[in-house]
C-alpha positions as a Python dict, from the first residue, in 0.01 Angstrom:
ca = {
    (1, 'X'): (0, 0, 0),
    (2, 'X'): (-297, 224, 30),
    (3, 'X'): (-60, 523, -51),
    (4, 'X'): (38, 385, -364),
    (5, 'X'): (-333, 314, -474),
    (6, 'X'): (-428, 676, -394),
    (7, 'X'): (-114, 812, -606),
    (8, 'X'): (-206, 583, -888),
    (9, 'X'): (-559, 702, -886),
    (10, 'X'): (-475, 1065, -881),
    (11, 'X'): (-235, 991, -1181),
    (12, 'X'): (-507, 835, -1371),
    (13, 'X'): (-755, 1117, -1322),
    (14, 'X'): (-492, 1370, -1417),
    (15, 'X'): (-415, 1201, -1750),
    (16, 'X'): (-781, 1159, -1831),
    (17, 'X'): (-839, 1527, -1761),
    (18, 'X'): (-554, 1629, -2016),
    (19, 'X'): (-706, 1401, -2275),
    (20, 'X'): (-1031, 1578, -2232),
    (21, 'X'): (-881, 1922, -2258),
    (22, 'X'): (-707, 1817, -2587),
    (23, 'X'): (-1039, 1700, -2728),
    (24, 'X'): (-1221, 2020, -2631),
    (25, 'X'): (-946, 2241, -2795),
    (26, 'X'): (-948, 2039, -3123),
    (27, 'X'): (-1332, 2072, -3142),
    (28, 'X'): (-1323, 2439, -3073),
    (29, 'X'): (-1051, 2500, -3339),
    (30, 'X'): (-1242, 2316, -3600),
    (31, 'X'): (-1543, 2516, -3534),
    (32, 'X'): (-1359, 2842, -3521),
    (33, 'X'): (-1191, 2755, -3859),
    (34, 'X'): (-1540, 2681, -4033),
    (35, 'X'): (-1691, 2997, -3896),
    (36, 'X'): (-1403, 3217, -4023),
    (37, 'X'): (-1410, 3083, -4370),
    (38, 'X'): (-1609, 3279, -4637),
    (39, 'X'): (-1960, 3148, -4673),
    (40, 'X'): (-2126, 3174, -5020),
    (41, 'X'): (-2417, 3389, -4881),
    (42, 'X'): (-2171, 3641, -4740),
    (43, 'X'): (-1988, 3691, -5085),
    (44, 'X'): (-2237, 3792, -5338),
    (45, 'X'): (-2139, 3955, -5659),
    (46, 'X'): (-1757, 3954, -5574),
    (47, 'X'): (-1857, 4162, -5260),
    (48, 'X'): (-1721, 4030, -4937),
    (49, 'X'): (-1928, 4148, -4629),
    (50, 'X'): (-1779, 4198, -4283),
    (51, 'X'): (-1942, 4279, -3953),
    (52, 'X'): (-1753, 4521, -3717),
    (53, 'X'): (-1457, 4342, -3551),
    (54, 'X'): (-1497, 4022, -3795),
    (55, 'X'): (-1185, 3862, -3944),
    (56, 'X'): (-1182, 3643, -4245),
    (57, 'X'): (-910, 3460, -4431),
    (58, 'X'): (-959, 3464, -4806),
    (59, 'X'): (-754, 3179, -4974),
    (60, 'X'): (-830, 3298, -5322),
    (61, 'X'): (-640, 3620, -5236),
    (62, 'X'): (-402, 3479, -4997),
    (63, 'X'): (-503, 3735, -4775),
    (64, 'X'): (-656, 3792, -4410),
    (65, 'X'): (-898, 4089, -4381),
    (66, 'X'): (-1035, 4240, -4067),
    (67, 'X'): (-1303, 4505, -4030),
    (68, 'X'): (-1162, 4701, -3735),
    (69, 'X'): (-1456, 4965, -3726),
    (70, 'X'): (-1583, 5304, -3841),
    (71, 'X'): (-1358, 5601, -3741),
    (72, 'X'): (-1591, 5874, -3894),
    (73, 'X'): (-1933, 5860, -4010),
    (74, 'X'): (-2062, 6202, -4133),
    (75, 'X'): (-2321, 6071, -4359),
    (76, 'X'): (-2638, 6266, -4374),
    (77, 'X'): (-2892, 6096, -4140),
    (78, 'X'): (-3217, 5961, -4304),
    (79, 'X'): (-3506, 6221, -4318),
    (80, 'X'): (-3264, 6515, -4290),
    (81, 'X'): (-3181, 6774, -4544),
    (82, 'X'): (-2791, 6834, -4563),
    (83, 'X'): (-2562, 7050, -4761),
    (84, 'X'): (-2303, 6773, -4804),
    (85, 'X'): (-2395, 6392, -4821),
    (86, 'X'): (-2097, 6300, -4590),
    (87, 'X'): (-1863, 6013, -4570),
    (88, 'X'): (-1821, 5693, -4373),
    (89, 'X'): (-1452, 5602, -4310),
    (90, 'X'): (-1397, 5234, -4248),
    (91, 'X'): (-1075, 5103, -4098),
    (92, 'X'): (-986, 4784, -4267),
    (93, 'X'): (-660, 4579, -4167),
    (94, 'X'): (-536, 4350, -4442),
    (95, 'X'): (-234, 4099, -4423),
    (96, 'X'): (-100, 3886, -4684),
    (97, 'X'): (46, 3541, -4617),
    (98, 'X'): (393, 3677, -4641),
    (99, 'X'): (334, 4032, -4533),
    (100, 'X'): (282, 4257, -4223),
    (101, 'X'): (-51, 4395, -4141),
    (102, 'X'): (-154, 4720, -4302),
    (103, 'X'): (-438, 4938, -4178),
    (104, 'X'): (-635, 5088, -4475),
    (105, 'X'): (-869, 5374, -4422),
    (106, 'X'): (-1152, 5331, -4689),
    (107, 'X'): (-1414, 5591, -4739),
    (108, 'X'): (-1766, 5558, -4869),
    (109, 'X'): (-1673, 5794, -5155),
    (110, 'X'): (-1377, 5961, -5306),
    (111, 'X'): (-1298, 6308, -5182),
    (112, 'X'): (-923, 6376, -5246),
    (113, 'X'): (-941, 6725, -5077),
    (114, 'X'): (-991, 6551, -4736),
    (115, 'X'): (-766, 6263, -4836),
    (116, 'X'): (-1064, 6023, -4849),
    (117, 'X'): (-1026, 5739, -5095),
    (118, 'X'): (-1282, 5460, -5167),
    (119, 'X'): (-1020, 5220, -5287),
    (120, 'X'): (-647, 5128, -5175),
    (121, 'X'): (-382, 4893, -5324),
    (122, 'X'): (-234, 4610, -5117),
    (123, 'X'): (-9, 4330, -5238),
    (124, 'X'): (-109, 4353, -5617),
    (125, 'X'): (-488, 4394, -5537),
    (126, 'X'): (-738, 4698, -5529),
    (127, 'X'): (-952, 4686, -5226),
    (128, 'X'): (-1261, 4895, -5266),
    (129, 'X'): (-1535, 4985, -5000),
    (130, 'X'): (-1863, 4920, -5189),
    (131, 'X'): (-2107, 4984, -4900),
    (132, 'X'): (-2152, 5071, -4540),
    (133, 'X'): (-2453, 4985, -4348),
    (134, 'X'): (-2662, 5083, -4139),
    (135, 'X'): (-2727, 5435, -4250),
    (136, 'X'): (-2728, 5678, -3955),
    (137, 'X'): (-3058, 5795, -3824),
    (138, 'X'): (-3143, 6152, -3691),
    (139, 'X'): (-3023, 6034, -3341),
    (140, 'X'): (-2666, 6035, -3451),
    (141, 'X'): (-2407, 5772, -3553),
    (142, 'X'): (-2303, 5708, -3189),
    (143, 'X'): (-2579, 5460, -3140),
    (144, 'X'): (-2454, 5259, -3433),
    (145, 'X'): (-2109, 5177, -3273),
    (146, 'X'): (-2046, 4805, -3300),
    (147, 'X'): (-2345, 4755, -3543),
    (148, 'X'): (-2163, 4843, -3864),
    (149, 'X'): (-2129, 4605, -4162),
    (150, 'X'): (-1926, 4673, -4481),
    (151, 'X'): (-1896, 4527, -4820),
    (152, 'X'): (-1559, 4526, -4995),
    (153, 'X'): (-1455, 4405, -5332),
    (154, 'X'): (-1115, 4292, -5418),
    (155, 'X'): (-957, 4301, -5773),
    (156, 'X'): (-630, 4173, -5902),
    (157, 'X'): (-403, 4441, -6035),
    (158, 'X'): (-142, 4194, -6170),
    (159, 'X'): (-110, 4103, -6534),
    (160, 'X'): (-211, 3740, -6619),
    (161, 'X'): (49, 3482, -6542),
    (162, 'X'): (110, 3377, -6894),
    (163, 'X'): (256, 3704, -7014),
    (164, 'X'): (607, 3814, -6929),
    (165, 'X'): (731, 4174, -6866),
    (166, 'X'): (1062, 4278, -7020),
}
């Protein structure tokens, strides 16, 4: 008899533990979904701001965008006289709802001789790098790793839906 009571008690504890885990998972998923959505203060003047490593789903473009990092930052540091202004090269991964992920290298300025482009096309949209912050200081760009923030704009290239192409 005591054996049956102990087994029954262990079974009840196991089931309540499973229920508590399910509740914890659903609340974390809900908070995760709200934190990944675009907030109005992070999207000013049609510029979408992303911190390094941040991922956002943009429902109006049916696209997921991730700022992977800065692969090159040769911009002239503040307070230093340079011959060339330099460029920052951001790696941005985009993925449509029905496409595979594509890694775009967007530069802070166009320089075709070095294959630097400020804009790239993806899934009928032009994605343009508008800004990269912070600006490097005289100490070098290495100390900024992980602290970068970018602003990108997305423009629709497709013709309006009421016209037909022949």
